[in-house]
Coordinates of C-alpha atoms in Angstrom, one line a residue:
M1 CA 90.4 52.7 129.1
H2 CA 88.4 54.8 126.7
R3 CA 86.0 57.6 127.9
F4 CA 84.2 60.1 125.8
I5 CA 85.0 63.7 126.8
Q6 CA 82.2 65.0 129.0
F7 CA 81.7 68.3 130.8
N8 CA 78.6 68.8 132.9
D9 CA 77.3 65.4 131.7
E10 CA 77.4 66.6 128.1
T11 CA 79.7 65.3 125.3
I12 CA 81.8 68.1 123.8
D13 CA 82.1 68.3 120.1
S14 CA 85.7 67.4 119.5
F15 CA 85.9 69.1 116.2
L16 CA 84.7 72.3 117.8
V17 CA 87.4 72.0 120.4
M18 CA 90.0 71.6 117.7
E19 CA 88.6 74.6 115.8
M20 CA 88.6 76.8 118.9
T21 CA 92.1 75.6 119.7
D22 CA 93.4 76.6 116.3
L23 CA 91.6 80.0 116.6
T24 CA 93.3 80.5 120.0
K25 CA 96.8 79.8 118.6
T26 CA 96.2 82.0 115.6
L27 CA 95.0 85.1 117.4
S28 CA 97.6 84.8 120.2
K29 CA 100.3 84.2 117.7
D30 CA 101.6 81.6 120.1
A31 CA 101.8 77.9 119.0
D32 CA 102.1 76.9 122.7
M33 CA 98.9 78.6 123.8
T34 CA 96.3 76.0 124.8
L35 CA 92.6 76.0 125.2
K36 CA 90.6 74.5 128.1
Y37 CA 87.0 74.5 129.3
G38 CA 86.2 75.7 132.7
P39 CA 83.4 77.2 134.9
F40 CA 84.7 80.7 134.0
S41 CA 86.6 82.3 131.2
Y42 CA 90.0 83.9 131.9
L43 CA 93.7 83.9 130.7
D44 CA 96.3 81.9 132.6
Y45 CA 99.5 83.8 131.8
K46 CA 101.7 81.3 133.6
K47 CA 100.5 78.2 131.8
S48 CA 99.7 80.0 128.5
T49 CA 96.2 78.7 128.6
V50 CA 92.9 80.3 127.6
Y51 CA 89.9 79.1 129.6
V52 CA 86.5 79.3 127.9
S53 CA 83.3 79.1 129.9
H54 CA 80.7 76.4 130.3
F55 CA 78.2 79.2 130.2
W56 CA 77.9 78.6 126.4
D57 CA 77.0 74.9 126.8
H58 CA 73.4 73.6 126.2
R59 CA 72.7 76.3 123.6
K60 CA 72.0 76.5 119.9
K61 CA 75.0 75.6 117.8
E62 CA 75.4 79.2 116.5
E63 CA 75.1 80.7 120.0
E64 CA 77.7 78.2 121.4
V65 CA 80.2 78.9 118.6
H66 CA 79.9 82.7 118.9
G67 CA 80.0 82.6 122.7
L68 CA 83.2 80.5 122.7
K69 CA 84.7 82.8 120.1
S70 CA 83.9 85.9 122.1
D71 CA 85.7 84.4 125.1
I72 CA 88.7 83.7 122.9
Y73 CA 88.7 87.2 121.4
L74 CA 88.7 88.8 124.9
R75 CA 91.6 86.7 126.1
T76 CA 93.9 86.6 123.1
V77 CA 93.2 90.0 121.4
G78 CA 92.3 91.6 124.7
N79 CA 93.8 90.4 127.9
L80 CA 97.0 89.1 126.4
H81 CA 98.1 92.4 124.8
E82 CA 95.9 95.2 126.4
T83 CA 95.5 94.3 130.1
S84 CA 98.2 95.5 132.5
K85 CA 99.0 92.6 134.8
E86 CA 100.6 94.9 137.4
E87 CA 97.4 97.1 137.6
V88 CA 95.3 93.9 138.1
I89 CA 97.4 92.7 140.9
D90 CA 97.4 96.1 142.5
Y91 CA 93.6 96.3 142.3
I92 CA 93.2 92.8 143.8
N93 CA 95.5 93.7 146.7
K94 CA 93.4 96.9 147.4
V95 CA 90.0 95.3 147.4
K96 CA 91.2 92.6 149.9
S97 CA 90.8 95.2 152.6
T98 CA 87.1 95.7 151.9
S99 CA 84.2 93.5 153.0
V100 CA 83.1 92.9 149.4
P101 CA 86.1 91.4 147.5
R102 CA 84.0 89.0 145.5
F103 CA 81.8 91.9 144.3
A104 CA 84.8 94.1 143.6
K105 CA 86.6 91.5 141.5
Q106 CA 83.6 90.7 139.4
L107 CA 82.9 94.4 138.9
F108 CA 86.4 94.8 137.6
V109 CA 86.0 91.9 135.2
I110 CA 82.9 93.3 133.5
G111 CA 84.4 96.8 133.4
E112 CA 87.6 95.6 131.8
E113 CA 85.7 93.4 129.3
I114 CA 83.7 96.4 128.2
R115 CA 86.9 98.2 127.4
L116 CA 88.5 95.2 125.7
E117 CA 85.4 94.5 123.7
E118 CA 85.7 97.8 121.9
I119 CA 89.4 97.2 121.3
C120 CA 88.6 93.8 119.8
K121 CA 85.9 95.2 117.5
S122 CA 88.2 98.0 116.4
K123 CA 91.2 95.7 115.6
R124 CA 89.0 92.9 114.1
P125 CA 85.6 94.1 112.9
G126 CA 84.6 90.5 112.1
T127 CA 84.2 89.9 115.9
T128 CA 81.2 92.2 116.1
K129 CA 78.5 89.5 115.6
S130 CA 80.0 87.3 118.3
F131 CA 79.9 90.1 120.8
E132 CA 76.3 91.0 119.9
I133 CA 75.3 87.4 120.6
R134 CA 77.4 87.4 123.8
R135 CA 75.7 90.6 125.1
E136 CA 72.2 89.3 124.3
L137 CA 72.7 85.9 126.0
Y138 CA 74.2 87.6 129.1
R139 CA 71.4 90.1 129.3
Q140 CA 68.8 87.3 129.3
H141 CA 70.8 85.5 132.0
F142 CA 71.2 88.5 134.3
E143 CA 67.5 89.5 133.9
A144 CA 66.6 86.1 135.2
Q145 CA 69.2 86.2 138.0
L146 CA 68.0 89.7 139.1
T147 CA 64.5 88.4 139.5
V148 CA 65.7 85.3 141.5
N149 CA 68.0 87.3 143.8
L150 CA 65.4 90.0 144.5
T151 CA 62.9 87.2 145.4
K152 CA 65.5 85.6 147.8
S153 CA 66.6 89.0 149.1
V154 CA 70.2 88.5 148.1
F155 CA 70.7 92.2 147.6
T156 CA 74.4 92.4 146.8
D157 CA 74.0 89.9 144.0
A158 CA 70.9 91.7 142.8
L159 CA 73.0 95.0 142.8
F160 CA 75.6 93.4 140.6
N161 CA 73.0 92.0 138.2
S162 CA 71.4 95.5 138.0
L163 CA 74.8 97.1 137.3
F164 CA 75.6 94.6 134.6
L165 CA 72.2 95.3 132.9
L166 CA 72.8 99.0 133.0
L167 CA 76.2 98.6 131.5
H168 CA 74.9 96.4 128.7
A169 CA 71.6 98.3 128.2
Q170 CA 70.3 98.6 124.7
S171 CA 69.0 102.1 125.5
P172 CA 70.4 104.9 127.6
M173 CA 66.9 105.5 129.0
V174 CA 66.9 102.3 131.0
E175 CA 66.4 102.9 134.7
P176 CA 67.7 100.7 137.5
V177 CA 65.2 98.6 139.4
G178 CA 64.5 99.1 143.1
I179 CA 66.5 96.8 145.4
N180 CA 66.4 98.2 149.0
E181 CA 66.5 101.6 150.6
D182 CA 70.2 101.9 151.1
I183 CA 71.2 100.7 147.7
D184 CA 68.5 102.8 146.0
L185 CA 69.9 106.0 147.6
A186 CA 73.3 105.2 146.2
M187 CA 72.2 104.0 142.8
P188 CA 72.3 107.4 141.0
F189 CA 76.0 107.6 141.9
L190 CA 76.7 104.0 140.9
H191 CA 74.8 104.5 137.7
R192 CA 77.0 107.5 136.8
Q193 CA 80.1 105.5 137.6
V194 CA 79.0 102.6 135.4
T195 CA 78.7 104.9 132.4
R196 CA 82.3 106.2 133.1
L197 CA 83.5 102.7 132.2
F198 CA 82.9 103.5 128.6
E199 CA 85.4 106.3 128.8
T200 CA 88.3 104.2 130.2
R201 CA 91.5 103.9 128.2
S202 CA 93.6 101.6 130.3
T203 CA 93.4 98.9 133.0
E204 CA 94.4 101.6 135.5
D205 CA 91.4 103.7 134.6
V206 CA 89.1 100.7 135.0
G207 CA 90.6 100.0 138.4
K208 CA 90.1 103.5 139.6
V209 CA 86.4 103.7 138.5
C210 CA 85.6 100.3 140.0
F211 CA 87.4 101.0 143.3
E212 CA 85.4 104.2 143.8
M213 CA 82.2 102.2 143.4
V214 CA 83.5 99.5 145.7
E215 CA 84.1 102.0 148.5
V216 CA 80.5 103.1 148.3
V217 CA 79.1 99.6 148.1
D218 CA 81.2 98.5 151.0
E219 CA 79.2 101.0 153.2
I220 CA 75.7 100.1 152.0
V221 CA 75.6 96.3 151.9
R222 CA 75.8 93.8 154.7
R223 CA 77.5 91.0 153.1
D224 CA 79.5 90.1 150.0
M225 CA 78.1 88.3 146.9
L226 CA 77.1 84.7 147.1
N227 CA 77.3 83.8 143.5
E228 CA 80.3 84.0 141.2
Y229 CA 79.4 85.0 137.6
F230 CA 82.9 86.0 136.5
H231 CA 86.3 85.1 137.8
L232 CA 89.4 87.3 138.5
P233 CA 92.2 84.8 139.4
E234 CA 95.1 85.8 141.6
D235 CA 97.7 83.1 140.8
V236 CA 97.9 83.3 137.0
Y237 CA 100.4 86.1 136.7
H238 CA 104.2 85.9 136.4
M239 CA 105.6 87.1 139.6
E240 CA 109.3 87.8 139.5
G241 CA 111.0 86.7 142.7
P242 CA 113.8 88.8 144.3
S243 CA 117.3 88.0 143.2
P244 CA 120.4 88.3 145.4
D245 CA 122.1 91.6 145.2
T246 CA 125.6 90.4 145.9
F247 CA 127.6 87.2 146.0
E248 CA 127.6 87.4 149.8
D249 CA 123.9 86.5 149.7
L250 CA 124.8 83.1 148.2
K251 CA 127.4 82.2 150.8
R252 CA 126.9 79.5 153.4
K253 CA 125.3 80.9 156.6
D254 CA 125.1 77.8 158.9
P255 CA 128.0 77.1 161.3
L256 CA 131.0 75.0 160.2
Q257 CA 131.6 71.5 161.6
N258 CA 135.2 72.4 162.4
T259 CA 138.0 74.9 161.9
D260 CA 141.2 73.4 160.6
V261 CA 144.5 75.4 160.6
L262 CA 147.8 74.3 159.3
E263 CA 150.1 73.9 162.3
E264 CA 153.4 74.2 160.3
E265 CA 154.6 77.7 160.3
S266 CA 154.8 79.5 157.1
T267 CA 158.2 80.5 155.7
G268 CA 156.8 83.2 153.6
E269 CA 158.3 81.8 150.4
E270 CA 155.3 79.8 149.3
E271 CA 153.6 80.9 146.1
V272 CA 150.1 82.0 147.0
M273 CA 147.4 82.4 144.3
D274 CA 145.1 85.1 145.4
E275 CA 142.2 83.9 143.2
E276 CA 138.6 83.0 143.9
F277 CA 137.5 79.6 142.6
R278 CA 133.7 79.5 142.8
T279 CA 131.9 76.2 143.1
W280 CA 128.3 75.2 143.5
H281 CA 127.2 72.3 145.6
R282 CA 124.0 70.8 146.9
E283 CA 124.0 72.8 150.2
T284 CA 124.1 76.1 148.5
S285 CA 122.2 75.8 145.2
D286 CA 119.9 73.6 143.2
K287 CA 121.6 71.3 140.7
G288 CA 122.6 73.3 137.6
E289 CA 123.9 72.4 134.2
S290 CA 127.7 72.6 135.1
F291 CA 129.8 69.5 135.0
L292 CA 131.9 70.6 138.0
Q293 CA 129.6 70.0 140.9
F294 CA 130.6 68.9 144.4
D295 CA 128.6 66.9 147.0
L296 CA 129.7 68.4 150.4
D297 CA 128.3 66.8 153.5
Q298 CA 129.9 69.2 156.0
G299 CA 131.8 72.5 155.6
S300 CA 135.3 72.8 156.9
Q301 CA 137.6 75.8 157.2
S302 CA 141.2 75.6 156.2
D303 CA 144.0 78.0 155.6
L304 CA 145.5 75.9 152.8
M305 CA 145.3 77.7 149.5
G306 CA 146.2 74.7 147.4
E307 CA 149.4 73.3 146.1
G308 CA 149.5 75.1 142.8
V309 CA 147.6 75.7 139.6
R310 CA 147.9 74.5 136.1
E311 CA 146.5 75.6 132.8
G312 CA 143.5 73.8 131.3
D313 CA 144.2 71.1 128.7
D314 CA 142.2 70.2 125.7
G315 CA 142.4 66.6 126.8
D316 CA 140.4 67.3 130.0
Q317 CA 137.1 65.6 129.6
A318 CA 134.8 66.5 132.5
M319 CA 132.0 64.5 130.9
A320 CA 134.1 61.3 130.7
M321 CA 135.1 61.7 134.3
V322 CA 131.6 62.1 135.5
Q323 CA 130.2 59.3 133.5
G324 CA 133.1 57.0 134.6
S325 CA 132.3 57.5 138.2
A326 CA 128.6 56.8 137.9
Q327 CA 127.9 53.1 138.7
E328 CA 124.8 51.2 139.6
T329 CA 124.6 50.1 143.2
E330 CA 122.1 48.5 145.5
Q331 CA 121.9 51.6 147.6
E332 CA 121.2 54.1 144.7
Q333 CA 118.3 53.8 142.4
Y334 CA 120.6 54.5 139.5
Q335 CA 118.1 53.3 136.8
N336 CA 115.5 55.7 138.1
V337 CA 118.0 58.5 138.0
K338 CA 118.9 57.8 134.4
A339 CA 115.2 57.6 133.5
Q340 CA 114.7 61.0 135.0
E341 CA 117.7 62.3 133.1
R342 CA 116.3 61.0 129.9
E343 CA 112.9 62.4 130.7
K344 CA 114.4 65.9 131.3
E345 CA 116.3 65.6 128.1
N346 CA 113.1 64.8 126.3
L347 CA 111.2 67.8 127.8
G348 CA 113.0 70.3 125.6
S349 CA 112.4 68.6 122.3
G350 CA 109.5 66.4 123.5
E351 CA 107.1 69.3 123.5
S352 CA 107.5 69.7 119.8
A353 CA 108.3 66.1 118.8
L354 CA 105.9 64.2 121.0
G355 CA 103.3 66.9 121.7
K356 CA 103.1 69.4 124.6
D357 CA 100.3 67.3 126.2
N358 CA 102.8 64.4 126.5
K359 CA 105.7 66.3 128.0
F360 CA 105.6 64.1 131.1
A361 CA 104.9 60.8 129.3
V362 CA 107.8 58.4 129.5
P363 CA 108.1 55.6 126.8
H364 CA 109.0 52.1 127.9
F365 CA 109.6 49.6 125.1
L366 CA 109.2 46.0 126.2
T367 CA 110.7 42.9 124.9
P368 CA 108.3 40.1 124.0
S369 CA 108.8 36.8 125.8
V370 CA 109.2 33.4 124.1
P371 CA 105.7 32.2 123.2
T372 CA 104.2 29.5 125.4
I373 CA 102.6 26.3 124.2
D374 CA 99.1 27.8 124.8
E375 CA 100.0 30.9 122.9
K376 CA 101.3 28.8 120.0
N377 CA 98.2 26.7 120.0
G378 CA 95.9 29.7 120.1
Y379 CA 97.8 31.4 117.3
N380 CA 97.6 28.2 115.1
H381 CA 93.8 28.2 115.7
N382 CA 93.6 31.8 114.6
K383 CA 95.8 31.0 111.6
S384 CA 93.5 28.2 110.5
L385 CA 90.5 30.5 110.7
I386 CA 92.0 33.2 108.5
A387 CA 93.7 30.8 106.1
P388 CA 91.0 31.1 103.3
Y389 CA 91.4 34.9 103.3
Q390 CA 95.2 34.7 103.4
K391 CA 95.6 32.2 100.6
K392 CA 93.1 34.1 98.4
L393 CA 94.9 37.3 99.0
Q394 CA 98.3 35.8 98.4
K395 CA 97.2 34.3 95.0
M396 CA 95.7 37.6 93.9
I397 CA 98.9 39.5 94.7
E398 CA 101.1 36.9 93.1
K399 CA 99.1 36.9 89.9
T400 CA 99.2 40.7 89.8
L401 CA 102.9 40.7 90.2
E402 CA 103.4 38.1 87.5
H403 CA 101.1 40.0 85.2
K404 CA 103.1 43.1 85.6
R405 CA 106.3 41.1 85.1
I406 CA 105.4 39.6 81.8
Q407 CA 103.3 42.4 80.4
P408 CA 105.0 43.8 77.4
R409 CA 106.1 47.5 77.3
T410 CA 104.8 49.1 74.2
D411 CA 105.0 52.5 72.4
L412 CA 108.8 52.8 72.7
H413 CA 111.3 54.6 70.5
F414 CA 113.5 51.5 70.2
G415 CA 113.2 47.7 70.7
R416 CA 111.2 45.2 68.7
L417 CA 109.1 46.5 65.8
N418 CA 105.4 46.5 66.4
K419 CA 103.0 44.9 63.8
K420 CA 100.8 48.0 63.9
L421 CA 102.6 50.3 61.5
L422 CA 99.8 52.6 60.6
R423 CA 100.9 55.1 63.2
F424 CA 104.0 55.7 61.1
I425 CA 101.8 57.6 58.7
T426 CA 99.2 59.1 61.1
D427 CA 101.4 60.2 64.0
D428 CA 104.0 63.0 63.9
N429 CA 106.2 61.3 66.3
P430 CA 105.3 57.6 66.1
R431 CA 106.4 55.0 68.7
L432 CA 106.5 51.7 66.9
F433 CA 108.6 49.5 69.1
Y434 CA 108.1 47.4 72.2
K435 CA 110.0 45.2 74.7
K436 CA 108.7 41.8 75.6
H437 CA 109.3 41.6 79.4
N438 CA 109.1 44.1 82.2
P439 CA 111.5 43.7 85.1
S440 CA 110.0 41.8 88.1
S441 CA 107.8 44.0 90.3
E442 CA 108.0 43.9 94.1
I443 CA 105.8 45.4 96.8
D444 CA 107.7 48.4 98.0
A445 CA 105.8 49.0 101.3
V446 CA 106.0 48.7 105.0
F447 CA 103.3 48.4 107.6
S448 CA 103.1 49.4 111.3
L449 CA 100.1 48.0 113.3
L450 CA 99.4 50.0 116.5
V451 CA 97.0 48.1 118.8
D452 CA 95.2 49.8 121.7
C453 CA 95.7 47.7 124.8
S454 CA 93.4 49.8 127.1
G455 CA 91.1 48.1 129.6
S456 CA 88.0 48.7 127.4
M457 CA 89.5 46.3 124.8
Y458 CA 88.7 43.4 127.2
D459 CA 85.8 42.1 125.1
K460 CA 87.4 42.8 121.8
M461 CA 91.0 41.7 122.1
D462 CA 90.5 38.1 120.9
Q463 CA 88.8 39.2 117.7
T464 CA 91.4 41.9 117.3
K465 CA 94.2 39.3 117.5
L466 CA 92.4 37.3 114.8
G467 CA 92.4 40.4 112.5
I468 CA 96.0 41.1 113.2
T469 CA 96.8 37.4 112.4
L470 CA 95.3 37.9 109.0
F471 CA 97.5 41.0 108.4
H472 CA 100.6 39.2 109.6
E473 CA 100.2 36.0 107.6
S474 CA 99.2 37.9 104.5
L475 CA 102.0 40.4 104.6
K476 CA 104.5 37.6 105.5
S477 CA 103.4 35.5 102.5
V478 CA 104.1 38.4 100.1
R479 CA 107.4 39.4 101.9
V480 CA 106.2 42.9 103.1
P481 CA 108.0 43.9 106.4
H482 CA 105.7 45.0 109.2
E483 CA 105.5 45.4 113.0
V484 CA 102.8 44.9 115.6
V485 CA 102.9 47.1 118.7
G486 CA 100.5 47.2 121.6
F487 CA 100.4 50.4 123.7
W488 CA 98.9 51.5 127.1
E489 CA 99.6 53.8 130.0
D490 CA 100.1 52.6 133.5
T491 CA 97.4 54.4 135.5
N492 CA 98.6 53.2 138.9
K493 CA 102.1 54.6 138.5
A494 CA 101.1 57.7 136.6
T495 CA 101.7 61.1 138.4
K496 CA 101.4 64.7 137.5
T497 CA 105.0 64.7 136.4
S498 CA 105.6 61.2 135.2
Q499 CA 103.2 59.0 133.1
P500 CA 104.8 55.7 132.1
N501 CA 103.6 54.5 128.7
Y502 CA 104.4 51.0 127.6
M503 CA 105.0 50.0 124.0
N504 CA 105.0 46.2 123.4
P505 CA 106.4 45.4 119.9
V506 CA 105.4 41.7 119.8
L507 CA 106.6 41.7 116.2
N508 CA 109.2 44.0 114.8
F509 CA 110.3 44.6 111.2
N510 CA 113.0 42.0 111.3
S511 CA 111.1 39.2 113.1
S512 CA 107.9 39.6 111.2
L513 CA 109.2 37.8 108.1
K514 CA 110.8 34.9 109.8
P515 CA 109.2 31.5 109.3
G516 CA 107.1 30.4 112.3
S517 CA 106.7 34.0 113.6
G518 CA 103.3 35.2 114.8
S519 CA 102.6 33.5 118.1
E520 CA 103.9 36.6 119.9
I521 CA 100.7 38.3 118.8
M522 CA 98.8 36.3 121.4
Q523 CA 100.8 38.2 124.1
L524 CA 98.7 41.3 123.5
Q525 CA 96.4 41.8 126.5
P526 CA 94.0 44.5 127.7
E527 CA 95.8 46.7 130.2
E528 CA 94.9 50.2 131.4
D529 CA 94.7 53.7 129.8
N530 CA 95.7 54.8 126.4
R531 CA 97.6 58.0 125.2
D532 CA 96.9 57.6 121.4
G533 CA 98.7 60.8 120.2
F534 CA 101.9 59.9 122.1
A535 CA 101.9 56.3 120.7
I536 CA 101.3 57.5 117.1
R537 CA 104.2 59.9 117.3
L538 CA 106.5 57.2 118.6
M539 CA 105.4 54.9 115.7
T540 CA 105.9 57.7 113.3
E541 CA 109.5 58.0 114.4
R542 CA 110.1 54.3 113.9
I543 CA 108.5 53.9 110.5
L544 CA 110.2 57.0 109.1
K545 CA 113.5 55.2 109.5
R546 CA 112.4 52.6 106.9
T547 CA 113.4 53.1 103.2
E548 CA 110.3 51.7 101.6
K549 CA 108.3 54.0 99.4
Q550 CA 104.8 53.3 100.8
K551 CA 104.5 53.6 104.6
F552 CA 101.2 52.6 106.3
L553 CA 100.3 53.1 110.0
L554 CA 97.1 51.3 111.1
V555 CA 95.6 52.1 114.5
F556 CA 93.3 49.5 116.0
S557 CA 91.2 51.2 118.8
D558 CA 87.8 51.1 120.3
G559 CA 87.2 54.7 121.4
E560 CA 88.7 58.1 122.3
P561 CA 92.1 58.6 124.1
A562 CA 91.9 58.6 127.9
A563 CA 94.9 59.1 130.2
M564 CA 96.0 61.3 133.1
D565 CA 95.6 65.0 132.2
Y566 CA 94.7 63.9 128.7
E567 CA 90.9 63.6 128.7
Q568 CA 90.2 67.1 127.4
N569 CA 93.2 67.5 125.1
G570 CA 93.5 63.9 124.0
I571 CA 91.4 64.2 120.8
V572 CA 93.2 67.4 119.7
D573 CA 96.7 65.9 120.4
T574 CA 95.8 62.6 118.6
H575 CA 94.4 64.6 115.6
E576 CA 97.7 66.7 115.5
A577 CA 99.8 63.5 115.7
V578 CA 97.8 62.0 112.7
L579 CA 98.3 65.2 110.7
D580 CA 102.0 65.3 111.4
A581 CA 102.4 61.7 110.3
R582 CA 100.5 62.3 107.1
K583 CA 102.6 65.4 106.3
Q584 CA 105.7 63.1 106.4
G585 CA 104.3 60.7 103.9
I586 CA 102.7 58.1 106.2
E587 CA 99.2 56.9 105.5
V588 CA 97.4 56.7 108.8
I589 CA 94.2 54.6 108.9
N590 CA 92.1 53.9 111.9
V591 CA 90.1 50.6 112.5
F592 CA 87.4 51.5 115.0
L593 CA 86.2 48.4 116.9
A594 CA 82.8 48.2 118.6
N595 CA 80.5 45.5 119.9
G596 CA 77.2 47.0 118.9
E597 CA 75.7 50.0 117.1
I598 CA 78.0 53.0 116.8
D599 CA 76.3 56.1 117.8
E600 CA 76.6 59.4 115.9
G601 CA 78.8 61.0 118.6
Q602 CA 81.4 58.2 118.3
R603 CA 81.3 58.3 114.6
K604 CA 81.8 62.0 114.4
T605 CA 84.6 62.0 116.9
I606 CA 86.6 59.4 115.1
Q607 CA 86.0 61.2 111.9
N608 CA 87.3 64.4 113.5
I609 CA 90.5 62.6 114.5
Y610 CA 91.2 60.5 111.4
G611 CA 89.1 62.2 108.7
N612 CA 87.8 59.8 106.1
F613 CA 90.6 57.3 106.7
S614 CA 88.7 55.3 109.3
I615 CA 86.9 52.0 109.1
L616 CA 84.2 51.5 111.7
V617 CA 83.5 47.9 112.6
S618 CA 80.2 47.7 114.5
D619 CA 80.5 43.9 115.0
V620 CA 84.0 42.9 115.9
E621 CA 83.2 39.3 114.8
E622 CA 83.2 40.6 111.2
L623 CA 86.7 42.0 111.5
P624 CA 88.5 39.6 109.1
E625 CA 85.8 40.2 106.4
V626 CA 86.3 44.0 106.8
L627 CA 90.2 43.8 106.9
F628 CA 90.5 41.7 103.8
P629 CA 89.4 44.3 101.2
L630 CA 91.4 47.0 103.1
L631 CA 94.6 44.9 103.0
R632 CA 94.0 44.1 99.3
K633 CA 93.6 47.7 98.4
L634 CA 96.7 48.8 100.3
L635 CA 98.8 46.1 98.8
Y636 CA 97.6 46.8 95.2
K637 CA 98.5 50.5 95.8
S638 CA 102.1 49.5 96.6
I639 CA 102.6 47.3 93.5

């Protein structure tokens, strides 16, 4: 069902999310780099993800935007290219032996960010304002935190707050505040060390300065920091695992089941091929891409070297042999295996074709059942309700087509002579002829209606079906091919690596124009979650196969996308899916359904996804009246 994106009980501006995502991809020069919100800002190298901090929430718009930008600058221009991952890992391992690892890690973060900030401003002077606002907001925050921690006698946190303020002081004359006797005695040394961070030229330099400070702090504080203001993650770096040095490392080590020896004595005349034939099987390696794979249950030793060899033949078809031996049985879940194979095949191309946020989404196209008597009766009732609109629209379209058919073509170089001959004198190149009839005009268009079947459509589905009935009957009456497809994601079966998405084409392009068709629309029912961007991409693939000149994709929905691992990126992914479809010549229009007043947040979010091509229906009961002028406009455009 639909849920609006919320972090810390606040709705995030979806357009701002998309803007920051574009900035992240541009600065990192990596189209696969993603943006996510989190408690802290850092760069996840493994997942190619930039995390921006919630610290910038609940602020003025300008402060929020510049704060987010400063996070992105530090991660993409800074960490991605200027931070040595090996030095970071080395520093983390060293401070684990101290009693203040939390303090040590956060000290390193602010020291590295000071260095990276200067690099960012040097490479991109336009970032200066963002960093000025960042410094000011953090200064205000740590001044308040210092007061709180001193009041509570949380001295290690107060020390960190004080060091941060010294590092970001607006004047070199700023003196540190008193904390306690031990810390105050060491503060002159720590103050000098902090100023050395401005002289660092590499991650290694930052690590050395910070570790010298940590060794002193380790002796003068009783406990580590309680609060975490900055985060230095340990598991976001690419760690290369050891690879085997020789082939011997890959050999089987467990004992053999038996040892078989050929009893017949050798005559010494046999042809022995002293060659090594290497094979991989499930007991020695993970499944690879080779066709020649063997399933060995138990190893056996034999002195047989084989009966001979032959050269390879072009007629050998390993693929055919493998496929021929694969059959569906009761013991093997062969359908699931094939589905997994298709899913793996889609992962390579799916990240670009169906969006990287949908790489684990698996499409399942259903076949509509034969309509029941109740469904037919319900459809006939809907049909009678929309009949006035449908007949009016049909007559308007037919009259327009007839008018275009009989309208004479004038101002031609040949044909019948026009009675208005004055232009023969007044015009340099007069066109005095006309033809009486135009060839018959047809509507060269195709429609795809995508219907959100999430659980939140429960109170709107009946009226939605009424509106779809109007579309179907009107398009069928003027012979325009169309399809109606419901979509949803199965929440109960969804996992981190497999999210089944169901597409229910109750009417396809062929069946939509058949007499008596339409009752299948009544089979659309509210189900579970919705992955809009994925469904739009699938429909784009289907409609692009059509040869009609005008292609329309209408999306009936009642809110934002919401599915597993899709809440934060759903808006961005759906927006990108809409843009991709429009780039390929498909006009994508959203019909937003509501049962009550549409608040400004919803209105803005839908506009961010679909632009100005969205119709907001505050009262779903009025859907036929709203759809009638839309359908008329689209059909006239196609004539």
